[in-house]
Amino acid sequence: MPPADTEQSGDGPRGTIAVDLSMEAGEWPPERVLSRLAATALKAAVEELELPVADGTEISIVFTDDAHIRALNREWREKDKATNVLSFPAMPVRPGVALPPVLGDIVLAAETIRREAGLEEKPFEHHLIHLMVHGFLHIVGYDHETDAEAEEMEAAERRILARLAIPDPYG
């Protein structure tokens, strides 16, 4: 899989995030499409957040189905239900600090994402990119446990998606 081009403008360091993409289960677009969408999502997030990314930085994105993400959700969050995306940071990161070389894993569930995109009448690719951005923000230290955190995270998502001409998912 080609790395997500995260070249930055300005004074920030330049680097790339290598994406380890795996398709475990579920009905997904072809790998080349997923690769392009992941690169697009990560590049926009890195640029919008002005993250200093060192060459060789890695992230894993797993495309799976509702059954697998439900098992992960039960095991790691004690929630026995499918969800659209889970993030597993390799190590704690706070917004604004240097990123570790291994960022962690983002896991996405096909059926839930398709169902949500249909219910919300939005293109599947837009919803998938939004959820990759959402998962990436968790990996780099954002959260939505409190109202203030949620407001900050959703604002970052809106700015990142606006770079890609994707409408506000919360609007």
C-alpha atoms as one frame of an Amber mdcrd trajectory, in Angstrom:
protein
   0.000   0.000   0.000   1.406   3.412  -0.844   2.081   5.698   2.070  -0.274
   8.528   2.818   1.477  11.594   1.486   1.659  13.856   4.460   4.096  16.376
   3.107   3.473  19.582   4.950   3.934  23.162   3.919   5.438  25.838   6.099
   8.011  25.319   8.791   6.830  21.946  10.022   8.804  18.795   9.482   7.956
  16.652   6.487   7.137  13.023   6.574   4.898  10.249   5.457   2.591   7.890
   7.241   2.875   4.353   5.949  -0.549   2.718   6.001  -0.808  -1.009   6.642
  -4.221  -1.778   5.219  -5.888  -5.135   5.777  -9.270  -6.429   4.705 -10.420
  -9.076   7.163 -14.127  -9.396   6.439 -17.146  -7.594   5.046 -18.011  -6.166
   1.667 -15.616  -3.329   0.918 -14.564  -1.479  -2.209 -11.374  -2.760  -3.871
  -8.140  -2.307  -1.926  -6.869   0.356  -4.330  -9.964   2.451  -3.565  -9.580
   1.973   0.187  -5.910   2.861  -0.097  -6.724   6.094  -1.927  -9.434   7.019
   0.591  -7.147   6.322   3.548  -4.338   8.393   2.047  -6.771  11.230   1.354
  -8.210  11.178   4.875  -4.843  11.014   6.631  -3.225  13.669   4.467  -6.057
  16.104   5.122  -5.952  15.404   8.867  -2.188  15.824   9.129  -2.267  19.037
   7.129  -5.200  20.548   9.001  -3.766  19.676  12.409  -0.241  20.658  11.297
   1.095  17.457  12.809   4.836  16.906  12.724   5.163  13.520  11.072   8.523
  11.736  10.911   9.327   9.567   7.916   8.540   5.980   8.685   5.528   6.706
  10.871   3.062   3.823  10.594  -0.627   3.226  11.139  -2.787   0.164  10.603
  -6.296   0.334   9.163  -8.367  -2.833   9.384 -11.523  -3.239   7.297 -13.766
  -5.840   8.862 -17.393  -6.709   9.530 -19.900  -6.116  12.323 -19.256  -9.479
  13.975 -15.548  -8.804  14.406 -15.904  -5.212  15.553 -18.602  -6.300  18.003
 -16.180  -8.820  19.508 -13.484  -6.128  19.761 -15.958  -3.665  21.261 -17.012
  -6.255  23.861 -13.437  -7.201  24.704 -11.896  -3.723  24.887 -14.811  -1.442
  25.785 -17.214  -3.860  27.483 -19.908  -2.865  24.981 -21.534  -5.900  23.385
 -22.611  -4.276  20.135 -21.231  -3.451  16.723 -19.948   0.057  16.114 -18.666
   1.890  13.068 -15.045   2.515  14.094 -12.663   1.640  16.908  -9.237   3.111
  17.483  -6.361   1.550  19.368  -3.509   4.016  19.887  -0.128   2.318  20.178
   0.635   4.693  23.024  -0.986   7.721  24.601  -0.576  10.906  22.561  -1.766
  14.375  23.418  -2.740  16.866  20.733   0.215  18.985  19.749   3.010  16.662
  20.867   5.353  14.641  18.651   3.826  11.515  17.196   5.295   8.093  17.952
   6.646   6.081  14.985   3.853   3.503  15.369   0.495   5.220  15.742  -1.853
   2.285  16.305  -4.859   0.655  14.681  -8.122   1.925  13.244 -10.787  -0.764
  12.759 -13.859  -0.127  10.583 -17.044  -2.215  10.207 -18.580  -2.562   6.737
 -22.229  -3.224   7.564 -22.561  -0.477  10.170 -20.885   2.104   7.938 -23.090
   1.185   4.958 -26.229   1.240   7.116 -25.361   4.629   8.647 -24.492   6.146
   5.262 -27.862   4.970   3.914 -29.840   6.240   6.896 -28.080   9.597   6.765
 -28.383   9.746   2.969 -24.715  10.458   2.439 -22.227   8.878   0.053 -20.546
   5.783   1.498 -17.091   7.194   0.656 -17.810  10.420   2.566 -18.920   8.511
   5.644 -15.939   6.168   5.426 -13.483   9.082   5.145 -15.200  10.781   8.085
 -14.795   7.668  10.209 -11.145   7.237   9.193 -10.568  10.859  10.245 -12.498
  10.241  13.487 -10.407   7.166  14.235  -7.190   9.004  13.393  -8.101  11.845
  15.743  -8.484   9.327  18.578  -5.078   7.900  17.667  -3.454  11.344  17.951
  -5.066  12.128  21.288  -8.507  13.594  20.663 -11.531  12.269  22.525 -15.202
  13.034  23.097 -15.795  11.940  26.668 -16.734  15.459  27.821 -18.744  18.133
  26.033 -15.623  20.301  25.662 -13.614  17.405  24.204 -16.444  16.511  21.848
 -16.744  20.088  20.655 -12.999  20.296  19.988 -12.899  16.934  18.207 -15.974
  17.614  16.079 -14.595  21.028  15.105 -11.363  19.349  13.953 -13.375  16.784
  11.973 -15.398  19.547  10.298 -12.245  21.453   9.276 -10.551  18.315   7.933
 -13.629  17.223   5.981 -14.139  20.746   4.621 -10.643  20.467   3.059 -12.049
  17.511   1.123 -15.332  19.232   0.229 -17.216  16.764   2.424 -20.248  18.322
   4.130 -20.379  18.762   7.888 -21.326  15.326   9.263 -22.840  16.922  12.352
 -24.780  19.638  10.547
